[in-house]
Structures are given as structure tokens and as C-alpha cells.
XYZ file of C-alpha atoms in Angstrom:
372
model
C -15.782 -25.039 -53.168
C -16.237 -21.295 -52.043
C -16.358 -22.328 -47.725
C -12.374 -24.484 -48.637
C -11.484 -21.367 -50.760
C -12.178 -18.892 -47.608
C -10.443 -21.244 -45.143
C -7.142 -21.529 -47.445
C -6.954 -17.956 -47.799
C -7.717 -16.539 -43.595
C -6.276 -20.021 -42.392
C -8.298 -21.801 -39.716
C -9.006 -19.048 -37.029
C -10.861 -20.885 -34.506
C -10.335 -20.451 -30.923
C -9.271 -23.761 -29.540
C -7.006 -26.638 -30.350
C -8.791 -29.609 -29.468
C -11.995 -30.614 -27.368
C -11.693 -33.731 -25.643
C -14.239 -36.302 -24.616
C -13.929 -38.240 -22.803
C -17.347 -40.660 -23.592
C -16.928 -43.353 -21.241
C -14.494 -44.877 -18.317
C -15.695 -48.343 -19.277
C -13.037 -50.654 -20.463
C -13.131 -54.545 -21.915
C -9.666 -55.233 -21.644
C -8.153 -56.272 -18.447
C -5.087 -54.297 -18.673
C -1.915 -54.195 -15.696
C -1.328 -50.456 -16.351
C -4.897 -49.212 -16.301
C -5.962 -47.162 -13.251
C -8.956 -48.927 -13.116
C -7.048 -52.022 -11.816
C -5.429 -49.185 -8.832
C -8.627 -47.541 -7.374
C -11.245 -50.484 -7.956
C -14.453 -49.801 -6.164
C -13.466 -46.135 -6.134
C -13.569 -46.735 -10.054
C -16.809 -44.495 -11.251
C -17.939 -46.153 -14.252
C -20.050 -44.306 -16.522
C -21.027 -43.361 -20.335
C -21.635 -39.881 -21.363
C -25.169 -39.323 -22.436
C -26.505 -37.815 -25.469
C -27.398 -35.177 -23.262
C -23.935 -34.253 -21.853
C -22.834 -34.556 -25.403
C -25.293 -32.327 -26.835
C -24.293 -29.542 -24.573
C -20.974 -29.263 -25.341
C -22.083 -29.947 -29.691
C -22.992 -25.919 -29.978
C -18.958 -25.424 -29.767
C -17.576 -27.055 -31.827
C -17.286 -24.556 -34.499
C -14.768 -22.879 -32.188
C -12.136 -25.805 -32.202
C -9.878 -27.643 -34.448
C -10.346 -31.618 -33.584
C -12.731 -33.321 -31.456
C -11.284 -35.722 -29.976
C -12.777 -38.852 -28.456
C -10.726 -40.480 -25.535
C -9.923 -40.175 -21.904
C -9.607 -43.015 -18.844
C -11.925 -45.546 -20.554
C -12.221 -46.874 -24.284
C -14.827 -44.528 -26.420
C -15.881 -47.646 -28.510
C -18.200 -48.930 -25.185
C -19.867 -45.675 -25.527
C -23.099 -47.266 -28.246
C -23.490 -43.556 -29.301
C -19.935 -42.843 -30.459
C -21.183 -42.751 -34.198
C -23.490 -40.488 -33.672
C -21.368 -38.317 -31.751
C -18.642 -38.268 -34.639
C -20.860 -36.967 -37.087
C -22.323 -33.832 -35.611
C -18.251 -33.019 -34.797
C -17.480 -33.564 -38.828
C -20.673 -31.089 -39.746
C -18.795 -28.321 -37.560
C -15.869 -28.547 -39.663
C -13.739 -30.372 -36.911
C -11.606 -33.092 -37.500
C -11.897 -36.079 -35.487
C -10.049 -38.442 -33.308
C -10.507 -41.534 -31.719
C -8.434 -42.990 -28.849
C -8.967 -46.657 -28.190
C -7.764 -49.717 -26.758
C -8.909 -51.542 -29.721
C -10.340 -54.591 -28.137
C -14.275 -53.590 -29.387
C -12.452 -52.808 -33.077
C -14.396 -55.307 -34.755
C -15.657 -55.142 -38.723
C -18.769 -53.778 -37.735
C -17.382 -50.937 -35.395
C -14.542 -50.518 -38.103
C -16.830 -49.818 -40.493
C -19.412 -47.916 -38.862
C -16.246 -45.754 -38.398
C -15.753 -45.120 -41.573
C -18.698 -44.298 -42.648
C -18.745 -41.488 -39.674
C -15.599 -39.580 -41.490
C -13.197 -40.338 -38.738
C -10.030 -38.352 -39.242
C -7.323 -40.160 -37.103
C -7.360 -43.370 -34.984
C -4.848 -43.881 -31.962
C -4.562 -47.604 -31.279
C -3.422 -47.792 -27.417
C -1.625 -51.306 -26.927
C -1.778 -50.507 -23.373
C -1.304 -54.130 -22.680
C 1.708 -54.350 -24.297
C 4.021 -53.649 -21.032
C 5.242 -57.311 -20.954
C 6.636 -60.300 -23.681
C 5.612 -58.505 -26.635
C 7.205 -61.112 -28.999
C 5.247 -63.769 -27.052
C 1.658 -62.279 -27.291
C 2.503 -61.931 -31.186
C 2.853 -65.214 -31.269
C 0.102 -66.694 -29.861
C -3.241 -66.390 -32.425
C -5.748 -66.152 -29.700
C -3.980 -63.311 -27.398
C -5.647 -60.140 -26.648
C -2.488 -58.273 -28.266
C -2.725 -60.442 -31.431
C -6.323 -59.505 -31.664
C -6.506 -55.975 -31.556
C -3.229 -55.784 -33.868
C -5.399 -57.982 -36.489
C -8.349 -55.867 -36.002
C -6.343 -52.468 -36.724
C -4.578 -54.208 -39.724
C -8.540 -55.218 -41.007
C -9.628 -51.409 -40.562
C -6.354 -50.588 -42.597
C -7.699 -52.635 -44.954
C -11.331 -51.717 -44.955
C -9.768 -48.025 -45.732
C -7.491 -49.070 -48.193
C -10.400 -50.932 -50.443
C -12.750 -48.209 -49.755
C -10.252 -46.066 -51.994
C -9.967 -43.499 -48.811
C -7.068 -42.155 -46.943
C -8.907 -41.740 -43.674
C -9.351 -42.228 -40.782
C -5.394 -42.052 -40.998
C -4.232 -45.343 -38.111
C -1.642 -44.812 -35.861
C -0.121 -47.574 -32.848
C 0.765 -46.295 -29.583
C 2.516 -48.618 -26.790
C 4.138 -47.530 -23.416
C 7.889 -48.034 -22.519
C 8.588 -50.092 -19.593
C 11.724 -51.956 -18.057
C 9.628 -55.172 -18.889
C 9.080 -54.482 -22.886
C 11.532 -51.934 -23.744
C 14.075 -54.892 -25.476
C 11.475 -55.840 -27.666
C 9.777 -52.873 -28.836
C 11.999 -52.402 -32.013
C 10.151 -55.528 -33.023
C 6.996 -53.731 -33.374
C 7.964 -51.338 -35.735
C 8.332 -54.084 -38.512
C 4.500 -55.193 -37.102
C 3.448 -51.166 -37.599
C 4.550 -50.759 -41.100
C 3.113 -54.336 -42.063
C -0.295 -53.596 -41.069
C 0.030 -50.333 -43.178
C 0.140 -47.813 -40.243
C 1.003 -43.858 -40.545
C 2.820 -44.103 -37.235
C 4.435 -45.816 -34.274
C 3.795 -43.838 -31.000
C 6.352 -44.693 -28.339
C 4.970 -43.687 -24.940
C 5.810 -43.366 -21.666
C 3.036 -44.348 -18.310
C 2.965 -41.087 -17.646
C 1.063 -41.472 -14.687
C 2.502 -43.484 -11.510
C -0.434 -44.140 -8.982
C 1.658 -46.127 -7.172
C 5.010 -47.563 -6.672
C 4.969 -50.636 -9.403
C 3.938 -48.113 -11.797
C 7.192 -46.220 -10.881
C 9.358 -49.062 -11.298
C 8.075 -50.261 -14.068
C 8.710 -46.707 -15.697
C 11.967 -45.706 -18.243
C 12.406 -42.385 -18.259
C 14.866 -40.788 -15.615
C 15.510 -37.285 -13.755
C 19.142 -37.252 -14.246
C 20.670 -40.390 -14.428
C 20.263 -42.528 -17.928
C 20.147 -46.163 -19.076
C 22.262 -46.365 -21.572
C 20.650 -49.377 -22.654
C 17.350 -47.416 -22.384
C 19.160 -44.606 -25.719
C 20.418 -47.474 -26.971
C 16.763 -49.111 -28.151
C 15.384 -46.115 -28.516
C 17.708 -45.353 -31.093
C 17.663 -48.613 -32.380
C 13.728 -47.866 -32.859
C 14.413 -45.052 -34.853
C 16.976 -46.828 -37.332
C 13.821 -48.937 -38.163
C 11.503 -46.767 -38.605
C 13.751 -45.065 -40.864
C 14.174 -48.394 -42.575
C 10.744 -49.282 -43.075
C 9.874 -45.734 -44.053
C 7.578 -45.551 -41.154
C 6.638 -42.150 -38.866
C 8.320 -43.222 -35.573
C 7.930 -40.863 -32.133
C 9.750 -41.826 -29.206
C 8.619 -39.642 -26.124
C 11.919 -38.061 -24.397
C 13.849 -40.569 -22.283
C 14.416 -37.450 -19.973
C 12.108 -35.522 -17.527
C 12.704 -32.185 -17.939
C 10.555 -29.029 -17.241
C 8.336 -28.027 -20.639
C 6.934 -24.317 -20.840
C 3.410 -25.936 -21.464
C 2.508 -29.724 -21.348
C 1.100 -31.712 -23.756
C -2.452 -30.941 -23.111
C -1.818 -27.268 -23.462
C -4.485 -26.552 -21.200
C -4.888 -22.734 -22.830
C -6.022 -24.581 -26.367
C -7.251 -27.799 -25.103
C -10.616 -28.700 -22.976
C -10.917 -31.443 -21.240
C -14.349 -32.672 -20.685
C -14.794 -35.536 -18.394
C -17.756 -38.375 -18.448
C -19.580 -36.744 -16.304
C -19.640 -32.874 -17.952
C -16.834 -31.273 -15.782
C -14.752 -29.054 -17.784
C -11.382 -29.395 -16.740
C -7.584 -28.301 -18.003
C -6.853 -31.521 -18.629
C -7.311 -35.566 -18.164
C -4.632 -35.745 -14.988
C -6.649 -33.570 -13.127
C -9.918 -35.337 -13.210
C -9.559 -38.885 -13.017
C -13.180 -41.180 -12.479
C -12.777 -41.726 -9.038
C -13.532 -40.830 -5.736
C -11.535 -38.198 -3.945
C -8.028 -37.012 -4.458
C -5.397 -38.043 -7.015
C -2.509 -40.295 -6.016
C 0.672 -39.890 -7.693
C 3.989 -41.069 -7.447
C 6.662 -38.212 -8.360
C 10.533 -38.488 -7.956
C 9.968 -41.493 -6.485
C 8.082 -39.799 -3.419
C 3.944 -40.120 -2.723
C 2.242 -37.011 -3.528
C -2.165 -35.862 -3.498
C -3.531 -33.234 -5.448
C -7.449 -32.260 -5.549
C -9.507 -32.681 -9.019
C -9.818 -29.984 -10.611
C -12.507 -29.090 -13.095
C -13.937 -25.527 -13.135
C -17.599 -25.870 -13.940
C -19.640 -28.754 -15.596
C -21.663 -28.310 -19.351
C -24.959 -30.444 -17.942
C -25.651 -26.917 -15.310
C -24.056 -23.723 -17.307
C -22.580 -23.058 -21.014
C -19.470 -24.004 -22.008
C -17.939 -20.315 -22.188
C -19.871 -19.733 -18.871
C -17.258 -21.675 -17.901
C -14.017 -21.355 -19.718
C -14.444 -17.362 -19.315
C -14.551 -18.379 -15.303
C -11.777 -16.049 -13.359
C -10.333 -19.230 -11.445
C -10.084 -20.650 -14.640
C -8.612 -18.203 -16.863
C -6.071 -17.457 -13.698
C -4.799 -21.248 -13.973
C -4.823 -21.114 -17.815
C -2.384 -17.410 -17.826
C 0.283 -19.938 -15.747
C 0.553 -21.513 -19.020
C 0.381 -18.364 -21.194
C 2.532 -16.352 -19.323
C 5.257 -19.288 -19.298
C 4.881 -19.894 -23.288
C 5.449 -15.900 -23.894
C 8.713 -16.352 -21.684
C 9.725 -19.218 -22.971
C 9.941 -17.551 -26.681
C 10.888 -14.139 -25.469
C 14.056 -15.948 -24.015
C 14.557 -18.376 -27.914
C 14.367 -15.020 -29.537
C 16.994 -13.134 -27.223
C 18.958 -16.414 -27.591
C 18.639 -16.081 -31.666
C 19.344 -12.687 -31.823
C 22.721 -13.557 -29.238
C 23.722 -15.947 -31.548
C 23.682 -14.374 -34.697
C 25.477 -10.789 -33.654
C 22.149 -8.949 -34.561
C 22.944 -5.216 -33.600
C 21.258 -4.020 -30.475
C 20.846 -7.654 -29.060
C 22.847 -7.147 -26.171
C 21.001 -4.229 -24.858
C 17.887 -5.773 -24.799
C 16.289 -6.487 -21.558
C 16.371 -9.883 -20.017
C 13.388 -11.923 -20.547
C 10.750 -12.264 -17.667
C 11.556 -15.878 -15.989
C 8.605 -17.999 -16.131
C 5.550 -18.165 -13.242
C 6.395 -21.817 -11.509
C 3.862 -23.869 -12.089
C 0.785 -24.251 -9.642
C 0.765 -27.459 -7.139
C -1.562 -29.103 -8.799
C 0.585 -28.900 -11.922
C 4.294 -29.037 -10.169
C 3.943 -33.377 -9.579
C 2.661 -34.445 -12.692
C 4.905 -35.613 -15.095
C 3.172 -34.189 -18.112
C 4.652 -30.713 -17.228
C 8.345 -32.706 -17.219
C 7.794 -33.567 -21.155
C 6.642 -37.098 -20.305
């Protein structure tokens, strides 16, 4: 009781928002938009060993969330349930991002017993012909949704509210018209939220052709489908999040390097998954219809040094400072605008806010930096 009361009074003052652990780069599901299919023999298949996990474990009290997910399916790692327990013991909230293919009844029971807080089921294979897949009893999409529904039923039968379950599906030019129909499906399963996301990493041109977001010229039909999804979500009483359809530079990207850490399957400490892909060689990207290549970016490895040594390394601090300064500049600009809008005395005499520093070379061609 006293621990909970102290936390309520003082607030959660942990240094980090999230430790994201990539515990596997395997996937039993063949998905049309999976980078594994693109990179083939260059892909590194691996499960994070417990020895690597235990190198990170002592630092769990520093973070609010421990999220299990990366470029593979965490359920491929047989030690996943053993990893969730220590995170809960450290007072962290826990999140699992899975494609749902291995989310059978026994696995669901283990996740419930482990005390998992949140599960995101990524329906990445639902990139086309969604309705036809839903109508086929033996389809992978139908199987995954049924298994997600069974997890929710088990949770409800136990009288608990955790884990919360949300579904995430990518928008593409081939499935956009069918996505409004997923609202009732998600609501019928008892999911807490439906996330309509993007193909945010485009390794080659065929992915670029499938994307629905734009830079300057909007597609009215896509805007209409997005509005219909929101309308149906409101009608069904289901929380719906739709990622923006226009790419615009943001002060700090969703991976939020100053607050979040990505630890890859081999123990590398990186700012985010998009700069540490489990493949040999540099990272190819399509950005604004042009091909780009950036190096893999990481600042150390927990198998060879303590995490805090890596975190406090000057090169890593300099990388994060760009985002810290960009966030500060955006806050100053917002405060000035608020003061001018409300005609506060002295607002006009304030110094103009400092312009935000430019993105680093490795981030400049990443769509996460543009709110996608």
C-alpha cells in the first residue's frame, strides 16, 4: 500500500519511457510487407539469449515500460514469458507486439499468467483483399483474429482487465476501401483499440507504390475512408487511431530517442528499430520517391559493456541532443504563439524562439521523422 501511495504522491519519476527489446527476428508468418522477404539471405535470424536479456534486466527500474517487439515476432522466443516476469517485478508496464500467428490458447494462458499489460496484434498481412480473407475460415487473417478474440475471452473469464488488446493494420492502396469494415470486427472481438497505421519503412519501390500517405497532393478517396473509419469507431464505441495521411516534419519522431531505447536481438543499443535492422550491410530506403542508403546506427552493445556506459557515451548524447533541442524549440514556439493569440502583455517584446536544429543525415530520409 505504501509503495502505491508514494508513487501516487511523487509520481513516476523514472528516467526512461520505454525499453524496447527485440527478442526475436524470426517470423512464422509469410507477410507480403515484411522486410525479411525483401532482404532474403541478408537477414539475420536470431532469438535474444537469456544472457543478453539479463544484461538489461538490472536497469528495468529506470523505465516505465518494457516493450517486447522489433523486426520479428517475440512469440518465437521460447523464453518470452520468463522475460515478462522480471519486468513486472521491477514495477514496469509490459507490452507485446506480435503478428498473432503463434497466439494459441496455451500461449495466451502463459501471457495472462505473466501479467502482461498490453498486446498489439499487428495485422501486417491484411494489405489487400481483407474481406475475402475474413470470409475464408482457414485464412491466416481469420486465424489470427480468432486467436486474438480467444485471448480476450480468457482475460474476461478470469475477471481481469489485462492485457488490453489492440489491433493494428497498415493502410495500403489495395486495402484502404475495406478498412472501415474492420471496425466492427475489432469491436466484436472486444478489442480496446484499432490502430490504422502506415507502411512507414519502404525498402524498395513496390512498397512505395502501396503507400497511402502523401507529401503535397492528398487523395480525396483516402481522406474519405479515414473519416468513415472514425465515424464507425464512434458508432461502435471503439477507440480508433489513424496515423496522419500527410507527411510533415515533426519535432520529435514517435520512437523518441531521448526517452526510449531500442535494444536489438544481438544486444546492440540503438535509438530506434529503423536504424538497426537485422540485416547485413547498410539500410536502403525509399524517401520522396528516391532511393537512399543509411548506415546501421548503434552506440554500443550490452553484451560487452554496461547499458549506462553506452547511454552516456558522447556520440549517443550528441545524437539525442538534436531531438531534445528540437522539442525545446517547438515548445518555445508554441508558448509564444499562445501568448500572442491571447494578447498577453509583453508577448510581442519576447525574443524570437531559436529555430530547431536540422535532423541528422540518418533521420532526414526516415518517414518516422515526418509523423508517419
